[in-house]
PDB file of C-alpha atoms in Angstrom:
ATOM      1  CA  UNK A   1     102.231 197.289 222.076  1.00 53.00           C
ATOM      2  CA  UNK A   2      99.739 200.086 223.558  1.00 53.00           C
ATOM      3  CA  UNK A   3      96.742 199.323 225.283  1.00 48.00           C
ATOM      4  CA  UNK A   4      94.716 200.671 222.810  1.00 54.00           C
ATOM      5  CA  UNK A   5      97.129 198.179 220.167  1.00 54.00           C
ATOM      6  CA  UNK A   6      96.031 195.478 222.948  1.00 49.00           C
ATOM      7  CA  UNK A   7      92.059 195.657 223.088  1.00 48.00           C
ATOM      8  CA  UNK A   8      91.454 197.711 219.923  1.00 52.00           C
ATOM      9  CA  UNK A   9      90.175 200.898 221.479  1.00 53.00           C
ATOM     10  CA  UNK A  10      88.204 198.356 223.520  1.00 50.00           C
ATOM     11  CA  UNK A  11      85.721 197.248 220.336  1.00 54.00           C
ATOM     12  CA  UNK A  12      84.622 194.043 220.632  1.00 51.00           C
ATOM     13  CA  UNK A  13      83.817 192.044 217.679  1.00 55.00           C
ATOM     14  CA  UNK A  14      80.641 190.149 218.055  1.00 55.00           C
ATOM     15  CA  UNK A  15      79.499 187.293 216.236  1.00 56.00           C
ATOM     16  CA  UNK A  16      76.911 188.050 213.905  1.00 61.00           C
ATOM     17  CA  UNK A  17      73.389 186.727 215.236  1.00 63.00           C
ATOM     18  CA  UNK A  18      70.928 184.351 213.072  1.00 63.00           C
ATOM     19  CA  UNK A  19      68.578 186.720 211.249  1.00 64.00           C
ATOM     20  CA  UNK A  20      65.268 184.580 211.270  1.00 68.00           C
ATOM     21  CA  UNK A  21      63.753 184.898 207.629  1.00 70.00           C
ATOM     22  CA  UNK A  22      59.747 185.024 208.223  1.00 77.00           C
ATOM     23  CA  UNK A  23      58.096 183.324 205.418  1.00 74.00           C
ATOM     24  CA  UNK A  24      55.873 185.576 203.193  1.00 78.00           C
ATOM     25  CA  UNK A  25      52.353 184.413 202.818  1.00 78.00           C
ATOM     26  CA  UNK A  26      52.903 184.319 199.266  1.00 74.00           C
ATOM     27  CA  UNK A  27      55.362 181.856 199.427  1.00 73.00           C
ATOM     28  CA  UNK A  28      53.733 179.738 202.248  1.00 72.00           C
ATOM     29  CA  UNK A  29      52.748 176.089 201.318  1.00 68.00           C
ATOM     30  CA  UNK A  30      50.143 174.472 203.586  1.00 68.00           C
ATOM     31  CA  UNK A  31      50.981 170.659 204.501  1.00 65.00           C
ATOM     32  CA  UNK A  32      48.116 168.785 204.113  1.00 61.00           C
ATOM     33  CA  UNK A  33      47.610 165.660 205.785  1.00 66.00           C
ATOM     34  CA  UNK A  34      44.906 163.139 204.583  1.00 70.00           C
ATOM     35  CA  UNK A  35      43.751 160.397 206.693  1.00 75.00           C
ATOM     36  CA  UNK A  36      46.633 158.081 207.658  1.00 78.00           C
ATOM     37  CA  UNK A  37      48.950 160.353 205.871  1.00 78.00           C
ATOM     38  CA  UNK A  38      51.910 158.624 207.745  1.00 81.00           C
ATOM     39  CA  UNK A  39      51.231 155.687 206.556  1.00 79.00           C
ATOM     40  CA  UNK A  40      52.660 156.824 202.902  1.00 78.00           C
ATOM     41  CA  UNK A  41      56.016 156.554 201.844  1.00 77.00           C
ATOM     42  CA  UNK A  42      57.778 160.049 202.317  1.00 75.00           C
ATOM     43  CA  UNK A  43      55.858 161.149 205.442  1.00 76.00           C
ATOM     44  CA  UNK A  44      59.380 161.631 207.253  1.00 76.00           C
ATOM     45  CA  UNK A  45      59.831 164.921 205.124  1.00 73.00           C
ATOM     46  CA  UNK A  46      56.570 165.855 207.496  1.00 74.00           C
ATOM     47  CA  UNK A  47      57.802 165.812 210.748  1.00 76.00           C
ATOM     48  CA  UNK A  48      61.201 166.962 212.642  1.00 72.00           C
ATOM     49  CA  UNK A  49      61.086 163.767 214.361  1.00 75.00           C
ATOM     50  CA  UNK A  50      60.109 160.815 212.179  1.00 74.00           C
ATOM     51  CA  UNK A  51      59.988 158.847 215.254  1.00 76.00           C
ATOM     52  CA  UNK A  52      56.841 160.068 215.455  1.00 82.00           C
ATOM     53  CA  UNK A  53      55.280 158.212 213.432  1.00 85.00           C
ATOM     54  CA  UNK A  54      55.246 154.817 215.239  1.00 84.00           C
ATOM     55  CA  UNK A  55      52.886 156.869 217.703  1.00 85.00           C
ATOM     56  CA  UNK A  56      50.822 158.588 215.238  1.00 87.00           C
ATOM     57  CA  UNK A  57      50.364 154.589 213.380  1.00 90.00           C
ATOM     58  CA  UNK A  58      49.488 153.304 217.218  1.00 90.00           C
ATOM     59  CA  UNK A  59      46.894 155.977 218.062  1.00 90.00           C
ATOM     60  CA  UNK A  60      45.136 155.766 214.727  1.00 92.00           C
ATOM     61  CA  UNK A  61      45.328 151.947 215.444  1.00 93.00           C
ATOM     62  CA  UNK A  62      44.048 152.504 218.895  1.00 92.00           C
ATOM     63  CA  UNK A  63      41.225 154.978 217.448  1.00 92.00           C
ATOM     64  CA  UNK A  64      40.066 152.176 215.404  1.00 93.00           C
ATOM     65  CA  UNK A  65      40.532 149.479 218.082  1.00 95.00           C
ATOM     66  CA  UNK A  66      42.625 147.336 215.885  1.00 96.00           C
ATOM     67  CA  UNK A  67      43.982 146.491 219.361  1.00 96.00           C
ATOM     68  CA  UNK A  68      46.975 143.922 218.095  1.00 96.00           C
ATOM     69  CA  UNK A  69      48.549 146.510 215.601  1.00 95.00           C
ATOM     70  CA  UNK A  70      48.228 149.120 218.129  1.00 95.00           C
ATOM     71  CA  UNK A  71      49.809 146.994 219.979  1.00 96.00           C
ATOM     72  CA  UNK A  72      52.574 146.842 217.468  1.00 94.00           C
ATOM     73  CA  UNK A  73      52.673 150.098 216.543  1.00 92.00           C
ATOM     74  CA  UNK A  74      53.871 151.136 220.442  1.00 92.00           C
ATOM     75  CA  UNK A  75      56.232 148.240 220.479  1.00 91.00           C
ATOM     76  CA  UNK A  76      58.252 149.478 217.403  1.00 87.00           C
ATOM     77  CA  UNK A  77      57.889 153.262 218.878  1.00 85.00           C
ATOM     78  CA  UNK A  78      59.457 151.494 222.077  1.00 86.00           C
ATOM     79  CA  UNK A  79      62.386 150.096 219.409  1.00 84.00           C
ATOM     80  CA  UNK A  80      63.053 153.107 217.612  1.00 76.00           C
ATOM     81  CA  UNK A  81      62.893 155.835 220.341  1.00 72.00           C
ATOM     82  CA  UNK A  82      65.283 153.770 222.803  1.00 68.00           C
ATOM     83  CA  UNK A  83      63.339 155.157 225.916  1.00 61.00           C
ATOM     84  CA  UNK A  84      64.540 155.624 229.239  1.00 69.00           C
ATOM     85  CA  UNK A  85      62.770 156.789 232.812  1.00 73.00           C
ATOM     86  CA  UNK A  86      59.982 158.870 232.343  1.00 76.00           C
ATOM     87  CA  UNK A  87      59.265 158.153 228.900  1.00 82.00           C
ATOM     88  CA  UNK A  88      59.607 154.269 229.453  1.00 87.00           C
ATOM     89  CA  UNK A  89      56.699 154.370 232.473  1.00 89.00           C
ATOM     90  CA  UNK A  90      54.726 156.111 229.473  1.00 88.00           C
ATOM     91  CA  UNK A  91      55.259 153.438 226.518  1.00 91.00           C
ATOM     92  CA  UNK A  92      55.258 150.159 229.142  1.00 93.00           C
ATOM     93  CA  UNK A  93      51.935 152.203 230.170  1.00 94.00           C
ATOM     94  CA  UNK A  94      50.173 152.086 227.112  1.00 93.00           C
ATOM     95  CA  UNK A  95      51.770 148.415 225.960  1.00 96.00           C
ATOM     96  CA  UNK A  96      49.771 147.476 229.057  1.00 97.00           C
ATOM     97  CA  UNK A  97      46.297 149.290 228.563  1.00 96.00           C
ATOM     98  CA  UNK A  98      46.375 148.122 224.722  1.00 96.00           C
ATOM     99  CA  UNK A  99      46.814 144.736 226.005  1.00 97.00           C
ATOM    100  CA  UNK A 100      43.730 144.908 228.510  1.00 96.00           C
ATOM    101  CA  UNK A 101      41.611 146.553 225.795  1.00 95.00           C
ATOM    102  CA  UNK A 102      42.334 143.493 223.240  1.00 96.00           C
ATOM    103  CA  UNK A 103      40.121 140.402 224.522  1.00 94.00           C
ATOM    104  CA  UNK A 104      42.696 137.962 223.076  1.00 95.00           C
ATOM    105  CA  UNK A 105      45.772 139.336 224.717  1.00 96.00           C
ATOM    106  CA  UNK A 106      46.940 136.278 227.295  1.00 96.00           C
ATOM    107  CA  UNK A 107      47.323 136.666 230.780  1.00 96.00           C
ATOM    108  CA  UNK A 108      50.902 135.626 230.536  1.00 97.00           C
ATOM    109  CA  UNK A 109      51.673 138.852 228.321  1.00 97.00           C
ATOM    110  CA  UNK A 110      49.426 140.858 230.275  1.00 97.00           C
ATOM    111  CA  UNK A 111      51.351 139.482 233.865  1.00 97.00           C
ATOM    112  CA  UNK A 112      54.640 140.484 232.255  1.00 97.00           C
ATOM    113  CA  UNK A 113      53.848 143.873 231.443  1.00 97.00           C
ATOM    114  CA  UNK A 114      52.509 144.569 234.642  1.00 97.00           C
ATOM    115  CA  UNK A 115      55.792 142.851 236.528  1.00 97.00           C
ATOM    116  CA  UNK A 116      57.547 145.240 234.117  1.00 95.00           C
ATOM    117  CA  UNK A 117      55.850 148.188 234.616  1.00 96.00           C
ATOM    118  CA  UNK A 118      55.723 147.582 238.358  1.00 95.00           C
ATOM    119  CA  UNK A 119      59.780 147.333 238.757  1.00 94.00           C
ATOM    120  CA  UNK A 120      60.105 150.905 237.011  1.00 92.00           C
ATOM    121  CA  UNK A 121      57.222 152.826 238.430  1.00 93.00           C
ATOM    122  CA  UNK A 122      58.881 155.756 241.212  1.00 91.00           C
ATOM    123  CA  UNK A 123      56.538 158.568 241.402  1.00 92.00           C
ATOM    124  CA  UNK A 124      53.312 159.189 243.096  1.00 93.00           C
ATOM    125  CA  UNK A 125      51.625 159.890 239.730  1.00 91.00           C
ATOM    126  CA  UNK A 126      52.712 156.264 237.859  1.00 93.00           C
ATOM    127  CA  UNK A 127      51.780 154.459 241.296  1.00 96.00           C
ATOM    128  CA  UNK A 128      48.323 155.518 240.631  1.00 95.00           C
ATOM    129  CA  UNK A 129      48.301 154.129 236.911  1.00 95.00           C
ATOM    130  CA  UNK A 130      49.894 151.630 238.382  1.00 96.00           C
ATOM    131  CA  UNK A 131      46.903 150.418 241.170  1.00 97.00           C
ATOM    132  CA  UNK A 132      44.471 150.692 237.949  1.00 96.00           C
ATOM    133  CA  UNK A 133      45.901 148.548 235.988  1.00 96.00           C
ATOM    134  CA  UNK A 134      46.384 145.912 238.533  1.00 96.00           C
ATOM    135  CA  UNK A 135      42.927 146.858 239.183  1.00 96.00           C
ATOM    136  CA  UNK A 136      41.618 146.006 235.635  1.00 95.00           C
ATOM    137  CA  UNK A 137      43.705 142.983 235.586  1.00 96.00           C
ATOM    138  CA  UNK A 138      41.915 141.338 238.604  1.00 94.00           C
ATOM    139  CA  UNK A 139      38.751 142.278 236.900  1.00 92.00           C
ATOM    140  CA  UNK A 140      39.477 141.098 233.377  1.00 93.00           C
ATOM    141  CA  UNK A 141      41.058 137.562 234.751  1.00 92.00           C
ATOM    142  CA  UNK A 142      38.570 137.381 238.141  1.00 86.00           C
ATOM    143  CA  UNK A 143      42.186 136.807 240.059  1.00 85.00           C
ATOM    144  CA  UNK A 144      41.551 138.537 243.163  1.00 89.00           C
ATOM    145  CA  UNK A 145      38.184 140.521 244.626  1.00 90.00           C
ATOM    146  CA  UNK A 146      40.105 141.034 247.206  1.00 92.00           C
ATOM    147  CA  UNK A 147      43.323 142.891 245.546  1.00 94.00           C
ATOM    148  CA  UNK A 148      40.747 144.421 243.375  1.00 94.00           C
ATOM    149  CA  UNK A 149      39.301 146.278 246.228  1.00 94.00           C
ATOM    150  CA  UNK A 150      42.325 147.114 247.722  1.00 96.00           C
ATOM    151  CA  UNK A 151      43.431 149.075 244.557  1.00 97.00           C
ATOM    152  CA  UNK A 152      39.843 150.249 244.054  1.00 96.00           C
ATOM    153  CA  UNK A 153      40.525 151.999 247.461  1.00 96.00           C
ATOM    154  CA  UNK A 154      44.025 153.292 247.274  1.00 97.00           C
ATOM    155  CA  UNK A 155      42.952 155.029 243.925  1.00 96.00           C
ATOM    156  CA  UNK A 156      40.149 157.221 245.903  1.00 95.00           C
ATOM    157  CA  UNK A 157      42.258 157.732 249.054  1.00 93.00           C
ATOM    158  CA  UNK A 158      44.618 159.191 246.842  1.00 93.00           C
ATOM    159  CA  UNK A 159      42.364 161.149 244.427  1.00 91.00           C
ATOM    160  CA  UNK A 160      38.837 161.540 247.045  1.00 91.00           C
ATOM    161  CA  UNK A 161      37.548 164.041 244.222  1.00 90.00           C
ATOM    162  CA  UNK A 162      37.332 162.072 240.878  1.00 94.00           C
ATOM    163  CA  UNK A 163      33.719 160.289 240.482  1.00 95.00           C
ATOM    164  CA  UNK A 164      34.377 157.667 238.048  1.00 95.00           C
ATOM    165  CA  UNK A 165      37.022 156.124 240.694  1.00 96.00           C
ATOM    166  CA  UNK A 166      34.235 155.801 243.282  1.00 96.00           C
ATOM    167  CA  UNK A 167      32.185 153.745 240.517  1.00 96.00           C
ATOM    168  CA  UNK A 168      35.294 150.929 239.942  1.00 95.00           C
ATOM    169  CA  UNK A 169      33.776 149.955 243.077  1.00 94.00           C
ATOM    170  CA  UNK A 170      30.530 149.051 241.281  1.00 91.00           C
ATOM    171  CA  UNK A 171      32.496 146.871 238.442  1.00 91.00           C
ATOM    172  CA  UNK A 172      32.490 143.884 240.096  1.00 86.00           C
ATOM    173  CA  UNK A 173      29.645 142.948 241.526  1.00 76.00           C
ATOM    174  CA  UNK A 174      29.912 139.696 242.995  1.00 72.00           C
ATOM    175  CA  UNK A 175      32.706 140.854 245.077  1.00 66.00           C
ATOM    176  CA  UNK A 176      31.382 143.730 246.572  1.00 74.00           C
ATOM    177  CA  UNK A 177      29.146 143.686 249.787  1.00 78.00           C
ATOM    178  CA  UNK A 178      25.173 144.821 249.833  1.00 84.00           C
ATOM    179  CA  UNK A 179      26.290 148.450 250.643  1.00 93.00           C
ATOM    180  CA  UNK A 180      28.858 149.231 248.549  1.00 93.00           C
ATOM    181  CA  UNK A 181      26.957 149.691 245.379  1.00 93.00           C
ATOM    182  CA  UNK A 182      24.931 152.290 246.706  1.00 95.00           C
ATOM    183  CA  UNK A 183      27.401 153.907 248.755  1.00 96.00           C
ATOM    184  CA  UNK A 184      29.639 154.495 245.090  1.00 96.00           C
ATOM    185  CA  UNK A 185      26.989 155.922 242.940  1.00 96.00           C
ATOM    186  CA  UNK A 186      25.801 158.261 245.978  1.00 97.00           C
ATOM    187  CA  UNK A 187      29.519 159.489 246.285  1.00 96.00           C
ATOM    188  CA  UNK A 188      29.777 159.726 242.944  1.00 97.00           C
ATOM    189  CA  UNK A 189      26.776 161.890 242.606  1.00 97.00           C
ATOM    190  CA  UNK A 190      27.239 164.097 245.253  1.00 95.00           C
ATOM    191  CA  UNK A 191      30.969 165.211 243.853  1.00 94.00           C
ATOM    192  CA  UNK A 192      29.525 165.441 240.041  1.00 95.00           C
ATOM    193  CA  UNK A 193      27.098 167.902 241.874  1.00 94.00           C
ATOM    194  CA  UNK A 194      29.704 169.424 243.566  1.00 92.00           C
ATOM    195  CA  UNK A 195      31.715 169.635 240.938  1.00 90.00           C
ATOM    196  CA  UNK A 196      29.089 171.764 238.862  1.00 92.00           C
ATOM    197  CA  UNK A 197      28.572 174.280 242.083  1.00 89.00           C
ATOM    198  CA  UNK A 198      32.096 175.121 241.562  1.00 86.00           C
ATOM    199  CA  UNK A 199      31.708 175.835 237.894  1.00 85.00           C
ATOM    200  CA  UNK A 200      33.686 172.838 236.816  1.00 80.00           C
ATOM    201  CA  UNK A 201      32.163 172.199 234.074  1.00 74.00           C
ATOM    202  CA  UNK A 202      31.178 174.494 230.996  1.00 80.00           C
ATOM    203  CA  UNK A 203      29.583 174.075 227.639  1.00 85.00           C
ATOM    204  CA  UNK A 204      29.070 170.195 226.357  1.00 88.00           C
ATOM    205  CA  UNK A 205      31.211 169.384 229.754  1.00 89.00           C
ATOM    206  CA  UNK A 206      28.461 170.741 232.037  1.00 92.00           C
ATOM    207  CA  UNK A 207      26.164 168.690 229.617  1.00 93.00           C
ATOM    208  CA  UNK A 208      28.132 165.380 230.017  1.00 94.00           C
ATOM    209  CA  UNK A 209      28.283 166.163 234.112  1.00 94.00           C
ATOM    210  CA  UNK A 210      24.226 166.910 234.039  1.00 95.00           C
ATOM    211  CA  UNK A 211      23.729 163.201 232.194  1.00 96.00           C
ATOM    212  CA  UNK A 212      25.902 161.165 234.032  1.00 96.00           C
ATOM    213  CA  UNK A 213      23.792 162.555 237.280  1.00 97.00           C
ATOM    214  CA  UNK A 214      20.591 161.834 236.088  1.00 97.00           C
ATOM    215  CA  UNK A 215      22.062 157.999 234.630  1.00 97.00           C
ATOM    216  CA  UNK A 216      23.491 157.253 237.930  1.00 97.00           C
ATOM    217  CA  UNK A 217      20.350 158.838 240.182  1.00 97.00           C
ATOM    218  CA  UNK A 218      18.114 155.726 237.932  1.00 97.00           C
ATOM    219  CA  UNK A 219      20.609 153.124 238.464  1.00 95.00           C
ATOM    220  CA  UNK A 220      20.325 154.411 242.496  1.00 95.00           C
ATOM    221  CA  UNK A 221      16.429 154.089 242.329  1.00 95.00           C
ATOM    222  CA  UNK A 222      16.689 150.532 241.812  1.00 94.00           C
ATOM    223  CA  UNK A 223      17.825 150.172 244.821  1.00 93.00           C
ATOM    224  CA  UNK A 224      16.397 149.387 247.977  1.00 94.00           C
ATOM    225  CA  UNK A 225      14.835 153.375 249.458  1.00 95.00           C
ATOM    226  CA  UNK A 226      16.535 152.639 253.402  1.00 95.00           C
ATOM    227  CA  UNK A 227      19.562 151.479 251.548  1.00 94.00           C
ATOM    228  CA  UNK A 228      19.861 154.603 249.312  1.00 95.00           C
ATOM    229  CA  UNK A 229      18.939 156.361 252.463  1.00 96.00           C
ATOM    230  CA  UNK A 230      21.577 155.328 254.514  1.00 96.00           C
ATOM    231  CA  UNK A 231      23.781 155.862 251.937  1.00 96.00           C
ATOM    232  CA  UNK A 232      23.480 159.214 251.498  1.00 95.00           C
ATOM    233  CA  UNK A 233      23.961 159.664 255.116  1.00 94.00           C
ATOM    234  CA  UNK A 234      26.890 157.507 255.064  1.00 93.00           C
ATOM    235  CA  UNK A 235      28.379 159.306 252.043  1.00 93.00           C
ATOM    236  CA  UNK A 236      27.306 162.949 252.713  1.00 92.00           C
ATOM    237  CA  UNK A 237      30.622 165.356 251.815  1.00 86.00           C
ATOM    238  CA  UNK A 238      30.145 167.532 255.089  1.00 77.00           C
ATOM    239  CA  UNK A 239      30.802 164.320 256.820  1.00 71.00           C
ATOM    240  CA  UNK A 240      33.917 163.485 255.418  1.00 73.00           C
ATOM    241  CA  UNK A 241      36.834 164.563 256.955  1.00 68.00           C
ATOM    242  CA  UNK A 242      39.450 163.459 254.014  1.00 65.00           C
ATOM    243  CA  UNK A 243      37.331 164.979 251.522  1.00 64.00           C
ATOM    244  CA  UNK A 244      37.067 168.429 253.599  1.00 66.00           C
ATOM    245  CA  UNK A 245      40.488 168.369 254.281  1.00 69.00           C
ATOM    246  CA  UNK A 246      41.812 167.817 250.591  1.00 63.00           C
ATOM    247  CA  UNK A 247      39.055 170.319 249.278  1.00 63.00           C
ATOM    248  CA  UNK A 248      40.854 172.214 251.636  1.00 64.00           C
ATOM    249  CA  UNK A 249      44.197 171.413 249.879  1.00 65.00           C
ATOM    250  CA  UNK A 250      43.090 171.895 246.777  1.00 60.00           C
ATOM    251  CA  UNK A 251      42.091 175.543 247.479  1.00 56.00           C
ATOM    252  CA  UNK A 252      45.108 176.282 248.953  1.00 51.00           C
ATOM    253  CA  UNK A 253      46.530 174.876 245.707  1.00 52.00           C
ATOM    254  CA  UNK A 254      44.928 176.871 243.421  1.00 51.00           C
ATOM    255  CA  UNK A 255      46.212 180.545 245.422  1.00 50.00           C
ATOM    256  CA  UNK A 256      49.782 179.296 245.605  1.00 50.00           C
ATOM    257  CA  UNK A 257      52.156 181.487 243.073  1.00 57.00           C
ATOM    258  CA  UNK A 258      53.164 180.237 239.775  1.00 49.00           C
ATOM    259  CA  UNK A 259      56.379 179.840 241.435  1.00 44.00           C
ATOM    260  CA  UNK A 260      55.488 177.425 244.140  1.00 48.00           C
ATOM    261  CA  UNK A 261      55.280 173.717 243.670  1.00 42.00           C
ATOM    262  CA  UNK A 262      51.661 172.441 243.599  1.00 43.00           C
ATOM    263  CA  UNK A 263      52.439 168.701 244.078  1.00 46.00           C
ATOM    264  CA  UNK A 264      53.947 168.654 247.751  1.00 49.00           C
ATOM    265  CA  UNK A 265      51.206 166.604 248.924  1.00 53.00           C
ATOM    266  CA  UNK A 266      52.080 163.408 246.597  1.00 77.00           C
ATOM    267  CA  UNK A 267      53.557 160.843 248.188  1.00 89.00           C
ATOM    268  CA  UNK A 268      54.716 157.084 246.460  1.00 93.00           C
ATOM    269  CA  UNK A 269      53.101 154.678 249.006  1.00 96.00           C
ATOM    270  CA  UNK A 270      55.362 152.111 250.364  1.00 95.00           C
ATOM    271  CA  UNK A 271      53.626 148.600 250.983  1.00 95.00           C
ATOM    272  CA  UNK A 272      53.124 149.643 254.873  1.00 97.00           C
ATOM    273  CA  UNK A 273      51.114 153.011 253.884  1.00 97.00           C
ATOM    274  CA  UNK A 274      49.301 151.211 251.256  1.00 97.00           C
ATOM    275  CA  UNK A 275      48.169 148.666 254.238  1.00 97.00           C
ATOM    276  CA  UNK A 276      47.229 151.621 256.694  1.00 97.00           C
ATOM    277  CA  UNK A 277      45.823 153.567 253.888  1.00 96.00           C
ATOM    278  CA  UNK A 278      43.068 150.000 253.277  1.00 96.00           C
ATOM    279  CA  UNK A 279      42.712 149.785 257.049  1.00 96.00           C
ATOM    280  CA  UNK A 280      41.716 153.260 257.839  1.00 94.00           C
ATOM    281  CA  UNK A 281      39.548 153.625 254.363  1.00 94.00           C
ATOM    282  CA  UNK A 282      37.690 150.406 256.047  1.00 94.00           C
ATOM    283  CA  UNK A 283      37.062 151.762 259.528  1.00 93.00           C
ATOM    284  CA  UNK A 284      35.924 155.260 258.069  1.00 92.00           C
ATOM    285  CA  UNK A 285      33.136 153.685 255.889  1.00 93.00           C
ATOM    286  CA  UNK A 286      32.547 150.416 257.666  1.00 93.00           C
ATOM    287  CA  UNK A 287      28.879 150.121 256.703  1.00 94.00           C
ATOM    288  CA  UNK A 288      29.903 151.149 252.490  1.00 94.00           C
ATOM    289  CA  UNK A 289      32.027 147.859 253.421  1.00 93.00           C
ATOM    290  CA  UNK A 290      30.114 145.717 255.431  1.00 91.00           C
ATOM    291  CA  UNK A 291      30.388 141.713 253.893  1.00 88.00           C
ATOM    292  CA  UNK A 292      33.745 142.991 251.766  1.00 87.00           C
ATOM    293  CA  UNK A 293      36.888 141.099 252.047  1.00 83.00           C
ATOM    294  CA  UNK A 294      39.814 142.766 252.454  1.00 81.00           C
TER     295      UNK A 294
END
């Protein structure tokens, strides 16, 4: 046999490729899809995954706050989908906040999704839901100011810039000391304010920032004028080396290239960081503390 017998004057037969057919807008049938459309019988022909469904049915639950068959809802999304890792965190993550919004959900169910959701959490970003929830829970169940506090301030060592993290401080009010109050709505002021210097908020989101200034600035005025006073002082962001240096971060962040991770910061606390992370928190605002527990 001759070469050119061999390879066939070297032409290579290729498979044929997949033409996609484009549909024509003549022939194109819009689904339409009433309220609680996967509710009906046939909605599988409506989605490539009719696992779906269980989450559509808890979300339209949890938009209505029929808390128990939201509650449901997830559970049989758990059963069906047969999640592992990432996706497990997620759906033992919202078993858990469904269960805190729902009044009559007991603390023994509660307890066991947070044991549960503890034992699988791994990643900086999960720890965080993690101290929230175990925040809430001390709240809801009045278990522990003192744990409550403790997650209160891991949350804003972690994340300095968020606002509404600096207010869980103000949730519980019988546990917190006579500066704390004031020292969480000033902080939470000044970043809102900051954050609308740096154009972070546009449209109805600049709106929403605006109100929530002016709400918190008359909850402040009901306060005692040194107090406030020493408060802002206290929580002024020029004085605040953590918040400097992760604004600091955070704009080094936002010039790194597509390319380059923007999550090298995170760290998952051990139980030894979390301690150091309470004890330096409390010796950097001593006064916002003063007549806390911790």
């Amino acid at each position: 046999m001759s070469l050119d017998d061999a390879f066939a004057n070297f032409e290579i037969d290729e498979p044929e490729q997949k033409v996609n057919k484009w549909c024509l807008p003549e022939e194109y049938q819009a689904s339409i899809h009433d309220d609680g459309w996967f509710f009906k019988d046939g909605a599988e022909k409506f989605t490539s995954d009719p696992r779906e469904l269980d989450y559509f049915r808890a979300m339209y639950y949890l938009r209505n706050r029929d808390y128990p068959a939201a509650f449901e809802a997830i559970q049989e999304w758990r059963k069906n989908c047969h999640h592992k890792g990432f996706f497990l965190v997620q759906v033992i993550d919202s078993l858990l906040r469904v269960a805190l919004k729902d009044p009559d959900t007991s603390k023994e169910l509660i307890d066991a999704l947070f044991t549960e959701f503890q034992s699988i959490v791994t990643i900086p970003g999960d720890q965080l839901q993690l101290w929230d929830s175990e925040m809430k829970i001390c709240l809801r169940f009045s278990t522990s100011s003192q744990r409550f506090l403790q997650c209160s301030i891991l949350l804003v060592t972690v994340s300095p810039f968020l606002p509404d993290l600096w207010l869980n401080f103000t949730k519980w009010r019988e546990a917190i000391g006579p500066n704390l109050h004031a020292c969480a709505l000033t902080r939470a002021i000044l970043l809102t304010k900051y954050q609308l210097e740096q154009g972070m908020g546009q449209g109805f989101a600049k709106k929403k920032l605006e109100c929530d200034i002016i709400k918190w600035s008359t909850q402040l005025e009901l306060l005692p004028e040194e107090q406030r006073q020493r408060a802002a002082e206290e929580m002024a962001l020029s004085r605040d080396r953590q918040f400097l240096a992760k604004q600091e971060e955070a704009d080094h962040s936002a010039k790194a290239p597509a390319h380059d991770c923007r999550n090298k910061s995170a760290v998952f606390f051990t139980d030894q960081m979390c301690v150091e992370a309470v004890e330096s928190f409390s010796q950097r605002y001593s006064w916002m503390l003063m007549g806390c527990v911790l």
